[in-house]
Amino acid sequence: MPEVRRPVAFVVLGLLCGQFLLLGLIQASRDSVTVDEAVDLTAGLVAVERHDLRMNPEHGLFHHVVPGVLPALIADPVIPDTAAYDDGDWFDYTDDLIRANDRAGRLDDVVFWFRVVPLLLGAATGLLLYVVGARLANRSGGLVAAGVWLTTPYVLGLAHLGSLDISFTFWVVASVLAFDRWRETPVDARALALAGVLGAALLTRHTAIVLVPVVLVSVVVVHRGRDRWLAQAAMVLLVPLVVVWVGYRAVDPTPVEGAPRDRFEALISTASADSPVAAAALAVPLPVEWRAGLAYLTETSDDRPAYLLGESWSGGRWWFFPASAAVKLPATFFLAIAAGAWAMVRASRGRARRAAVVVAPLAGVLAVFLAAQPLDLGLRLAVPVLAPVVALSAGVVDLSRRTAVAVLMVVGAGQFVAQVAAFPESLAWTPPPFSDGYRAVSDSSIDFGQANETVRGRHETTAFVAASLTAPRGYDVLPGVPRVETAQDAQLMGDVVVSATELTVTHAEELSWLRAYCPVEVIASSVLRYRFETPVDRSPGPDTPASPCRGEVSARP
């Protein structure tokens, strides 16, 4: 397939990024603050306004500090002084800050501006995939890779909600590109750039620590004996640590002290004692705030309830993320990748080998880590693994002209239809045959609390008598309305709303009986509305929630 001219490629990229940003900004202005966003937003505002990094060490500072600049500058957020702030309790302080901004009528604006940077990073990841794809194939192939990424609804769904996973994905793809450039010409400048990108990834997510040894091994094994290999190995090992130290101390020149530091040190000590792997990672000389975050993640990464395709369990399942991808992503997403990889193998062994060497090391080590950890929290955790693999779709241009055109027409049409069909519920949307997504997936694959503002609005016209909704700390969706799992039978007479995650994961046991009833409506593809006109039957129900009702009253078969 012929290569498009550079000006044409830039126009197409502009259109792809334009639709991504436009649809994302619309949804960012509509959707409610979500669970992780509230904590990250709080940490970012405190870091930017008060140069204080005690809040939310479980996530690297890049994701909450950089996006936090915009709301701090534009939305005039309320940053209250409370006992939780003095104590450094980041969850209780999230409650205080979110509630204060909600009362002041500023929460929507603050959340919107917080989402702008992650959305831009989502679009920028598409541009990076264009560059990687163009290096693996040509500019036409780069457009295929960028197009697949920028027209996948779940990617847009995460990006417009200020997802940490998208921020980290950007740096993972940047690492892949920097790694390929270094392999092509292993000079000091490119080794330094690669090390700097790895440092930025470490500033974003603790998981990035597994990327450093992979690159280090490549330098030592693949380029050993060449000029400057030892110096470059030192760069890869040391520069990321320097980047993290500079980042933390630039934001907060004074390390955490007092009771919060004691709490951090206790976390580090406990995690080191509980896990030899964690002990090794925590021994790396990094700021105490970063190490406390890793320790917190180690201690809280235990078996938790999960749900997928009618099956419930606690802990991790190796097949969870591949199966979640099959449920959540359009078939054309996989068609593009499979066709591109197959074409590369057939067309050029050298090109296929390069693609494998570029994508496999970094994506592979993240995939192994993902499969080993016990938290099946939704497909979002796998996005940093999927994104580099999307670059393989660039190989479609190695097909014969007629075949390539046919594949691109199918992929383009399928991705366009999916993007349009998903709007304005890109996160919750699932493709056929999983159109009733709440029956197939849960947690962040469908319900992150993004529909709560819609539920609030509906409550003004449809008075809900009980509600169990996924919501962040400090965000009272329906004040005074009892929770479904604790409500008396008499309190359930009328309209009831339940989030998909509450129904199948968070309170799956208490709401087992409710899964036997059909919902009369699915609000924003993620919140189920039930209507009861007779006393409910609380005997245990199935793992899979019932299909939507055909009538106006919820019934149990």
Coordinates of C-alpha atoms in Angstrom, one line a residue:
M1 CA 0.0 0.0 0.0
P2 CA 1.5 3.4 -0.9
E3 CA 2.7 5.8 1.7
V4 CA 0.6 9.0 2.2
R5 CA 2.3 12.3 2.0
R6 CA 3.3 14.0 5.2
P7 CA 0.8 16.9 4.8
V8 CA -2.0 14.5 4.2
A9 CA -0.9 12.5 7.3
F10 CA -1.0 15.6 9.4
V11 CA -4.5 16.5 8.2
V12 CA -5.8 13.1 9.0
L13 CA -4.1 13.1 12.4
G14 CA -5.6 16.5 13.1
L15 CA -9.1 15.2 12.3
L16 CA -8.6 12.1 14.5
C17 CA -7.3 14.1 17.4
G18 CA -10.0 16.7 16.9
Q19 CA -12.9 14.2 17.2
F20 CA -11.3 12.6 20.2
L21 CA -10.9 15.9 22.0
L22 CA -14.3 17.2 21.1
L23 CA -16.2 14.1 22.2
G24 CA -14.0 13.9 25.3
L25 CA -14.5 17.5 26.4
I26 CA -18.3 17.1 26.0
Q27 CA -18.3 14.0 28.2
A28 CA -15.8 15.6 30.6
S29 CA -18.3 18.4 31.2
R30 CA -21.2 16.0 31.7
D31 CA -20.0 13.1 33.8
S32 CA -19.8 13.1 37.6
V33 CA -16.5 13.0 39.6
T34 CA -15.4 9.3 39.8
V35 CA -13.9 7.3 42.6
D36 CA -10.2 7.5 41.8
E37 CA -10.5 11.0 40.4
A38 CA -11.6 12.5 43.7
V39 CA -8.5 11.3 45.6
D40 CA -6.2 12.3 42.7
L41 CA -7.8 15.7 42.4
T42 CA -7.5 16.3 46.1
A43 CA -3.8 15.3 46.1
G44 CA -3.1 17.5 43.0
L45 CA -4.7 20.6 44.4
V46 CA -2.9 20.3 47.7
A47 CA 0.4 19.7 46.0
V48 CA 0.0 22.7 43.6
E49 CA -1.5 25.2 46.1
R50 CA 0.4 24.2 49.2
H51 CA 3.4 22.3 47.9
D52 CA 2.4 19.3 50.1
L53 CA 2.8 15.7 48.9
R54 CA 1.4 14.0 51.9
M55 CA -1.9 13.2 50.1
N56 CA -2.5 10.1 48.0
P57 CA 1.0 8.7 47.8
E58 CA -0.5 5.5 46.3
H59 CA -0.4 7.3 42.9
G60 CA 2.7 8.9 41.4
L61 CA 2.7 12.7 41.5
F62 CA 2.7 13.3 37.7
H63 CA -0.9 12.2 37.3
H64 CA -2.4 14.4 40.0
V65 CA 0.1 17.4 40.1
V66 CA 0.2 18.2 36.4
P67 CA -3.6 18.1 35.8
G68 CA -4.1 19.8 39.1
V69 CA -2.5 23.0 37.8
L70 CA -5.4 23.9 35.6
P71 CA -8.2 23.8 38.2
A72 CA -6.0 25.6 40.6
L73 CA -5.4 28.4 38.1
I74 CA -8.9 28.6 36.6
A75 CA -11.6 27.1 38.8
D76 CA -10.7 28.7 42.2
P77 CA -11.1 25.5 44.1
V78 CA -11.9 25.4 47.9
I79 CA -9.0 23.8 49.8
P80 CA -10.3 23.7 53.4
D81 CA -8.2 23.5 56.6
T82 CA -9.4 20.5 58.5
A83 CA -8.2 18.0 61.1
A84 CA -7.8 15.4 58.3
Y85 CA -5.4 17.8 56.5
D86 CA -3.3 18.4 59.6
D87 CA -3.2 14.6 60.2
G88 CA -2.3 13.8 56.6
D89 CA -5.2 11.4 56.2
W90 CA -5.7 11.5 52.5
F91 CA -9.0 9.6 52.3
D92 CA -10.7 11.7 55.0
Y93 CA -9.3 14.9 53.5
T94 CA -10.7 13.9 50.1
D95 CA -14.1 13.7 51.8
D96 CA -13.6 17.2 53.2
L97 CA -12.3 18.8 50.0
I98 CA -14.9 17.2 47.6
R99 CA -17.8 18.1 50.0
A100 CA -16.5 21.7 50.4
N101 CA -16.3 22.3 46.6
D102 CA -19.7 20.6 46.1
R103 CA -21.3 23.0 48.7
A104 CA -19.6 26.0 47.1
G105 CA -20.9 25.0 43.6
R106 CA -17.4 24.7 42.2
L107 CA -17.0 21.0 42.0
D108 CA -18.1 20.6 38.4
D109 CA -15.7 23.2 37.1
V110 CA -12.8 21.9 39.2
V111 CA -13.4 18.4 38.0
F112 CA -13.7 19.5 34.3
W113 CA -10.4 21.3 34.3
F114 CA -8.7 18.5 36.1
R115 CA -9.7 16.2 33.2
V116 CA -8.3 18.3 30.4
V117 CA -4.6 17.2 30.8
P118 CA -5.4 13.5 30.9
L119 CA -7.6 13.9 27.8
L120 CA -4.8 15.7 26.0
L121 CA -2.4 12.8 27.0
G122 CA -4.9 10.4 25.5
A123 CA -4.7 12.2 22.2
A124 CA -0.9 12.6 22.5
T125 CA -0.7 8.8 23.0
G126 CA -2.4 8.5 19.6
L127 CA 0.3 10.8 18.1
L128 CA 3.0 8.7 19.7
L129 CA 1.5 5.5 18.2
Y130 CA 1.5 7.2 14.8
V131 CA 5.3 7.8 15.2
V132 CA 5.9 4.2 16.4
G133 CA 3.7 2.8 13.6
A134 CA 5.4 4.9 11.0
R135 CA 8.8 3.6 12.2
L136 CA 7.6 0.0 12.0
A137 CA 5.9 0.4 8.6
N138 CA 5.4 3.9 7.0
R139 CA 3.3 7.0 7.5
S140 CA 0.2 5.1 6.2
G141 CA 0.8 2.5 8.9
G142 CA 1.2 5.1 11.5
L143 CA -2.2 6.5 10.7
V144 CA -3.7 3.1 11.1
A145 CA -2.3 2.7 14.6
A146 CA -3.3 6.2 15.6
G147 CA -6.7 5.8 14.2
V148 CA -7.4 2.6 16.0
W149 CA -6.4 4.1 19.3
L150 CA -8.3 7.4 18.9
T151 CA -11.5 5.8 17.8
T152 CA -11.8 3.1 20.5
P153 CA -14.7 4.1 22.9
Y154 CA -13.1 2.7 26.0
V155 CA -9.9 4.7 25.5
L156 CA -12.0 7.8 25.2
G157 CA -14.1 6.8 28.2
L158 CA -11.0 6.5 30.4
A159 CA -9.2 9.6 29.0
H160 CA -12.1 12.0 29.6
L161 CA -12.4 10.9 33.2
G162 CA -8.8 11.8 34.1
S163 CA -7.7 8.2 34.4
L164 CA -4.3 7.4 35.8
D165 CA -4.2 4.5 33.4
I166 CA -4.1 6.9 30.4
S167 CA -1.4 9.1 31.9
F168 CA 0.7 6.0 32.5
T169 CA -0.1 4.6 29.1
F170 CA 1.3 7.8 27.5
W171 CA 4.7 7.2 29.2
V172 CA 4.7 3.5 28.4
V173 CA 4.3 4.3 24.7
A174 CA 6.8 7.0 25.0
S175 CA 9.2 4.5 26.5
V176 CA 8.6 2.1 23.6
L177 CA 9.4 4.9 21.1
A178 CA 12.5 6.0 23.0
F179 CA 13.6 2.3 23.3
D180 CA 13.3 1.9 19.5
R181 CA 15.2 5.0 18.8
W182 CA 18.0 3.9 21.2
R183 CA 18.2 0.5 19.6
E184 CA 18.4 2.1 16.2
T185 CA 21.3 4.4 17.2
P186 CA 22.6 3.5 20.7
V187 CA 24.3 6.9 21.4
D188 CA 24.4 8.6 24.7
A189 CA 21.8 11.2 23.9
R190 CA 19.2 8.6 23.0
A191 CA 20.1 6.5 26.1
L192 CA 19.7 9.6 28.2
A193 CA 16.3 10.4 26.6
L194 CA 15.2 6.8 27.2
A195 CA 16.2 7.0 30.9
G196 CA 14.4 10.3 31.3
V197 CA 11.2 8.8 29.9
L198 CA 11.5 5.9 32.3
G199 CA 11.9 8.4 35.1
A200 CA 8.7 10.2 34.0
A201 CA 6.9 6.8 34.0
L202 CA 8.1 6.2 37.6
L203 CA 6.8 9.6 38.5
T204 CA 3.4 8.5 37.2
R205 CA 2.9 5.0 38.4
H206 CA 4.8 2.7 40.7
T207 CA 4.4 -0.2 38.3
A208 CA 6.9 1.5 36.0
I209 CA 9.7 0.1 38.3
V210 CA 9.5 -3.2 36.3
L211 CA 10.4 -1.4 33.1
V212 CA 13.8 -0.2 34.3
P213 CA 15.4 -3.7 34.6
V214 CA 14.1 -4.7 31.2
V215 CA 15.8 -1.8 29.5
L216 CA 18.9 -2.3 31.6
V217 CA 19.2 -5.9 30.5
S218 CA 18.8 -4.8 26.9
V219 CA 21.7 -2.4 27.3
V220 CA 23.9 -4.9 29.1
V221 CA 23.2 -8.0 27.0
V222 CA 22.4 -6.6 23.5
H223 CA 25.0 -3.8 23.4
R224 CA 27.7 -5.1 25.7
G225 CA 31.1 -4.5 24.2
R226 CA 30.1 -1.5 22.2
D227 CA 31.4 1.9 23.0
R228 CA 29.9 3.6 26.1
W229 CA 27.6 0.6 26.9
L230 CA 28.6 0.8 30.6
A231 CA 27.9 4.5 30.8
Q232 CA 24.6 4.0 29.2
A233 CA 23.7 1.2 31.6
A234 CA 24.5 3.6 34.4
M235 CA 22.2 6.2 32.8
V236 CA 19.3 3.8 32.6
L237 CA 19.8 2.7 36.2
L238 CA 20.4 6.1 37.8
V239 CA 18.7 8.8 35.7
P240 CA 15.1 7.6 36.5
L241 CA 15.9 7.8 40.2
V242 CA 17.2 11.4 39.7
V243 CA 14.1 12.3 37.8
V244 CA 11.8 11.0 40.6
W245 CA 13.9 12.9 43.3
V246 CA 13.8 16.1 41.3
G247 CA 10.1 15.8 40.6
Y248 CA 9.2 15.3 44.3
R249 CA 11.5 17.9 45.7
A250 CA 10.6 20.4 43.1
V251 CA 6.9 20.2 44.1
D252 CA 7.5 19.8 47.9
P253 CA 11.0 20.9 48.9
T254 CA 10.4 19.8 52.5
P255 CA 10.1 16.0 53.0
V256 CA 7.1 14.9 55.0
E257 CA 7.7 14.9 58.8
G258 CA 5.9 14.2 62.0
A259 CA 3.0 11.8 62.4
P260 CA 2.5 11.5 58.6
R261 CA 6.1 10.4 58.1
D262 CA 5.8 7.9 60.9
R263 CA 2.7 6.5 59.1
F264 CA 4.7 6.3 55.9
E265 CA 7.6 4.6 57.5
A266 CA 5.3 2.1 59.2
L267 CA 3.7 1.3 55.8
I268 CA 7.2 0.7 54.3
S269 CA 8.3 -1.5 57.2
T270 CA 5.1 -3.6 57.1
A271 CA 5.2 -4.1 53.3
S272 CA 8.9 -5.0 53.4
A273 CA 8.2 -7.6 56.0
D274 CA 5.2 -9.1 54.2
S275 CA 6.7 -9.4 50.7
P276 CA 10.3 -10.1 49.6
V277 CA 9.6 -8.6 46.2
A278 CA 8.2 -5.5 47.8
A279 CA 11.2 -5.3 50.1
A280 CA 13.6 -5.3 47.2
A281 CA 11.6 -2.5 45.4
L282 CA 11.3 -0.5 48.6
A283 CA 15.1 -0.7 49.2
V284 CA 15.6 1.5 46.1
P285 CA 16.7 4.9 47.3
L286 CA 13.6 7.0 46.3
P287 CA 11.7 9.6 48.2
V288 CA 9.7 8.4 51.2
E289 CA 6.5 9.6 49.7
W290 CA 7.1 7.4 46.6
R291 CA 8.1 4.4 48.7
A292 CA 5.1 4.8 51.0
G293 CA 2.8 4.7 47.9
L294 CA 4.4 1.5 46.8
A295 CA 4.0 0.1 50.3
Y296 CA 0.4 1.1 50.4
L297 CA -0.3 -0.6 47.1
T298 CA 1.5 -3.7 48.3
E299 CA -0.6 -3.9 51.5
T300 CA -3.9 -3.2 49.8
S301 CA -3.4 -5.4 46.8
D302 CA -5.2 -8.4 48.3
D303 CA -8.0 -10.6 47.0
R304 CA -11.1 -8.6 46.2
P305 CA -14.5 -9.4 44.6
A306 CA -14.6 -9.5 40.8
Y307 CA -17.2 -10.2 38.2
L308 CA -17.2 -11.0 34.5
L309 CA -19.5 -12.8 32.1
G310 CA -21.8 -14.2 34.9
E311 CA -19.0 -15.5 37.1
S312 CA -18.1 -14.0 40.5
W313 CA -14.9 -14.7 42.5
S314 CA -12.4 -13.1 44.8
G315 CA -8.7 -12.6 43.8
G316 CA -7.1 -12.6 40.4
R317 CA -7.8 -14.8 37.3
W318 CA -5.2 -14.9 34.5
W319 CA -8.0 -14.8 31.9
F320 CA -9.8 -11.8 33.3
F321 CA -8.1 -9.1 31.3
P322 CA -8.1 -10.9 27.9
A323 CA -11.7 -11.8 28.4
S324 CA -12.6 -8.2 29.5
A325 CA -10.9 -6.9 26.3
A326 CA -13.0 -9.3 24.2
V327 CA -16.1 -8.0 25.9
K328 CA -15.3 -4.2 25.9
L329 CA -13.5 -3.5 22.7
P330 CA -14.9 -3.5 19.2
A331 CA -14.0 -6.5 17.0
T332 CA -12.4 -4.2 14.5
F333 CA -9.8 -3.2 17.2
F334 CA -8.6 -6.8 17.2
L335 CA -8.9 -7.2 13.4
A336 CA -6.6 -4.3 12.8
I337 CA -3.9 -5.7 15.2
A338 CA -4.2 -9.2 14.0
A339 CA -4.1 -8.2 10.3
G340 CA -1.1 -5.9 10.9
A341 CA 0.9 -8.5 12.8
W342 CA 0.2 -11.2 10.2
A343 CA 1.1 -8.9 7.3
M344 CA 4.4 -8.0 9.0
V345 CA 5.4 -11.6 9.4
R346 CA 4.6 -12.4 5.8
A347 CA 6.1 -9.3 4.2
S348 CA 9.4 -9.0 6.0
R349 CA 11.1 -11.1 8.7
G350 CA 13.2 -8.1 9.6
R351 CA 10.2 -5.8 10.1
A352 CA 8.4 -8.5 12.1
R353 CA 11.5 -9.0 14.3
R354 CA 11.8 -5.3 14.9
A355 CA 8.2 -5.0 15.8
A356 CA 8.5 -7.9 18.2
V357 CA 11.7 -6.5 19.8
V358 CA 10.2 -3.0 20.1
V359 CA 6.8 -4.0 21.6
A360 CA 7.3 -7.3 23.4
P361 CA 9.8 -6.4 26.2
L362 CA 8.0 -3.5 27.8
A363 CA 4.5 -4.6 27.0
G364 CA 5.4 -8.1 28.0
V365 CA 6.8 -7.3 31.4
L366 CA 3.7 -5.2 32.2
A367 CA 1.5 -8.1 31.1
V368 CA 3.3 -10.5 33.4
F369 CA 3.0 -8.1 36.3
L370 CA -0.7 -7.6 35.5
A371 CA -1.5 -11.3 35.4
A372 CA 0.3 -11.9 38.7
Q373 CA -1.4 -9.2 40.7
P374 CA -4.7 -10.1 42.5
L375 CA -6.8 -7.1 41.6
D376 CA -9.3 -7.6 38.8
L377 CA -10.6 -4.1 38.8
G378 CA -11.6 -3.7 35.2
L379 CA -10.0 -3.5 31.8
R380 CA -8.4 -0.1 32.6
L381 CA -5.4 -1.8 34.3
A382 CA -4.6 -3.5 31.0
V383 CA -4.7 -0.4 28.8
P384 CA -0.9 0.3 29.2
V385 CA -0.3 -3.2 27.9
L386 CA -2.7 -2.9 25.0
A387 CA -1.5 0.5 23.7
P388 CA 1.9 -0.7 22.5
V389 CA 0.3 -3.7 20.8
V390 CA -1.9 -1.3 18.8
A391 CA 1.3 -0.2 17.0
L392 CA 1.3 -3.6 15.3
S393 CA -1.8 -2.6 13.3
A394 CA 0.6 -0.4 11.2
G395 CA 1.5 -3.6 9.4
V396 CA -1.8 -3.6 7.5
V397 CA 0.0 -1.5 4.8
D398 CA 2.1 -4.6 4.0
L399 CA -1.0 -6.4 2.7
S400 CA -1.8 -6.3 -1.0
R401 CA -3.4 -3.1 -2.1
R402 CA -6.8 -4.7 -2.5
T403 CA -6.7 -6.6 0.8
A404 CA -5.4 -3.6 2.7
V405 CA -8.1 -1.4 1.4
A406 CA -10.8 -4.0 2.3
V407 CA -9.4 -4.4 5.8
L408 CA -9.1 -0.6 6.3
M409 CA -12.7 0.0 5.1
V410 CA -14.0 -2.6 7.6
V411 CA -11.8 -1.4 10.5
G412 CA -12.6 2.3 9.8
A413 CA -16.4 1.7 9.5
G414 CA -16.4 -0.5 12.6
Q415 CA -14.4 2.0 14.7
F416 CA -16.5 4.9 13.5
V417 CA -19.8 3.2 14.3
A418 CA -18.5 2.2 17.7
Q419 CA -17.4 5.7 18.6
V420 CA -20.7 7.2 17.5
A421 CA -22.8 4.4 19.2
A422 CA -20.9 4.8 22.5
F423 CA -21.3 8.6 22.8
P424 CA -21.9 10.0 25.3
E425 CA -21.3 6.9 27.4
S426 CA -18.0 5.8 26.1
L427 CA -16.8 4.2 29.3
A428 CA -19.9 2.1 29.9
W429 CA -20.5 1.1 26.3
T430 CA -20.1 -2.5 25.3
P431 CA -20.3 -3.8 21.7
P432 CA -22.8 -6.5 20.6
P433 CA -23.5 -9.2 21.6
F434 CA -22.8 -7.7 25.1
S435 CA -25.1 -4.7 24.7
D436 CA -26.5 -5.2 28.2
G437 CA -23.1 -4.4 29.6
Y438 CA -24.1 -4.6 33.3
R439 CA -24.7 -8.3 32.8
A440 CA -21.2 -8.9 31.3
V441 CA -18.8 -6.6 33.1
S442 CA -18.4 -4.6 36.2
D443 CA -16.2 -2.1 38.1
S444 CA -14.3 0.4 35.9
S445 CA -15.2 -1.5 32.8
I446 CA -18.7 0.0 33.0
D447 CA -19.3 1.9 36.2
F448 CA -16.8 4.3 37.9
G449 CA -19.5 6.5 39.4
Q450 CA -19.6 8.7 36.2
A451 CA -23.4 8.6 36.0
N452 CA -24.2 10.0 39.4
E453 CA -24.8 13.5 38.1
T454 CA -27.4 12.1 35.8
V455 CA -29.0 10.2 38.7
R456 CA -29.1 13.4 40.7
G457 CA -31.0 15.1 37.9
R458 CA -33.4 12.2 37.5
H459 CA -34.2 12.3 41.2
E460 CA -35.7 15.7 40.8
T461 CA -38.5 14.2 38.6
T462 CA -38.4 10.6 39.8
A463 CA -38.1 10.5 43.5
F464 CA -35.9 7.4 44.3
V465 CA -36.9 5.7 47.5
A466 CA -33.6 3.8 47.9
A467 CA -30.2 3.9 46.2
S468 CA -26.9 2.1 46.2
L469 CA -24.5 4.0 44.0
T470 CA -20.7 3.9 43.4
A471 CA -19.5 7.3 44.5
P472 CA -16.2 8.9 45.8
R473 CA -15.7 10.1 49.3
G474 CA -17.4 13.4 50.0
Y475 CA -19.9 13.2 47.1
D476 CA -23.4 12.6 48.4
V477 CA -25.4 11.7 45.4
L478 CA -28.9 11.4 47.0
P479 CA -28.6 12.8 50.6
G480 CA -31.1 11.2 53.0
V481 CA -32.0 8.3 50.6
P482 CA -31.4 4.9 52.3
R483 CA -29.1 2.3 50.8
V484 CA -30.9 -0.6 49.2
E485 CA -29.0 -3.3 51.0
T486 CA -30.0 -1.9 54.4
A487 CA -33.5 -0.6 53.6
Q488 CA -36.6 -2.1 55.1
D489 CA -39.1 -3.8 52.7
A490 CA -41.5 -0.9 53.1
Q491 CA -38.8 1.6 52.1
L492 CA -38.3 -0.2 48.8
M493 CA -41.9 0.4 47.5
G494 CA -41.3 2.7 44.5
D495 CA -38.3 3.5 42.3
V496 CA -34.8 2.2 43.3
V497 CA -31.4 2.8 41.6
V498 CA -28.3 0.6 41.9
S499 CA -24.9 1.0 40.2
A500 CA -23.7 -2.0 38.2
T501 CA -20.6 -2.2 40.4
E502 CA -22.6 -2.3 43.6
L503 CA -24.8 -5.0 42.2
T504 CA -22.2 -7.5 41.1
V505 CA -19.0 -6.6 43.1
T506 CA -19.1 -4.2 46.0
H507 CA -22.3 -5.5 47.6
A508 CA -22.8 -8.6 45.5
E509 CA -23.8 -10.8 48.5
E510 CA -26.2 -8.3 50.1
L511 CA -27.9 -7.6 46.8
S512 CA -28.0 -11.1 45.5
W513 CA -31.8 -11.1 45.7
L514 CA -32.0 -7.9 43.5
R515 CA -30.1 -9.6 40.6
A516 CA -33.1 -11.9 40.2
Y517 CA -35.4 -8.9 39.4
C518 CA -35.4 -7.3 36.0
P519 CA -34.6 -3.5 35.9
V520 CA -37.1 -1.3 34.2
E521 CA -34.4 1.0 32.9
V522 CA -30.7 1.3 32.5
I523 CA -29.6 4.9 33.2
A524 CA -26.5 6.0 31.3
S525 CA -25.7 2.4 30.6
S526 CA -24.4 1.8 34.1
V527 CA -27.1 2.4 36.7
L528 CA -30.1 0.2 37.0
R529 CA -33.6 1.5 37.9
Y530 CA -36.0 -1.0 39.5
R531 CA -39.7 -0.3 40.4
F532 CA -41.4 -2.3 43.1
E533 CA -45.1 -2.2 43.7
T534 CA -45.3 -5.3 45.9
P535 CA -43.0 -6.5 48.8
V536 CA -39.7 -7.9 47.5
D537 CA -38.5 -11.5 47.7
R538 CA -35.0 -11.4 49.4
S539 CA -34.1 -15.0 48.7
P540 CA -30.7 -15.4 47.0
G541 CA -30.6 -14.7 43.2
P542 CA -28.2 -15.7 40.4
D543 CA -24.7 -14.3 39.8
T544 CA -25.8 -12.7 36.5
P545 CA -28.3 -9.8 36.8
A546 CA -31.6 -10.2 35.0
S547 CA -32.2 -8.8 31.5
P548 CA -34.2 -5.5 31.3
C549 CA -38.0 -5.8 31.9
R550 CA -40.5 -5.7 29.1
G551 CA -43.0 -3.9 31.4
E552 CA -42.9 -1.0 33.8
V553 CA -42.6 -3.0 37.1
S554 CA -39.6 -5.1 38.2
A555 CA -40.5 -8.8 38.5
R556 CA -38.8 -11.9 39.6
P557 CA -39.2 -15.1 37.6

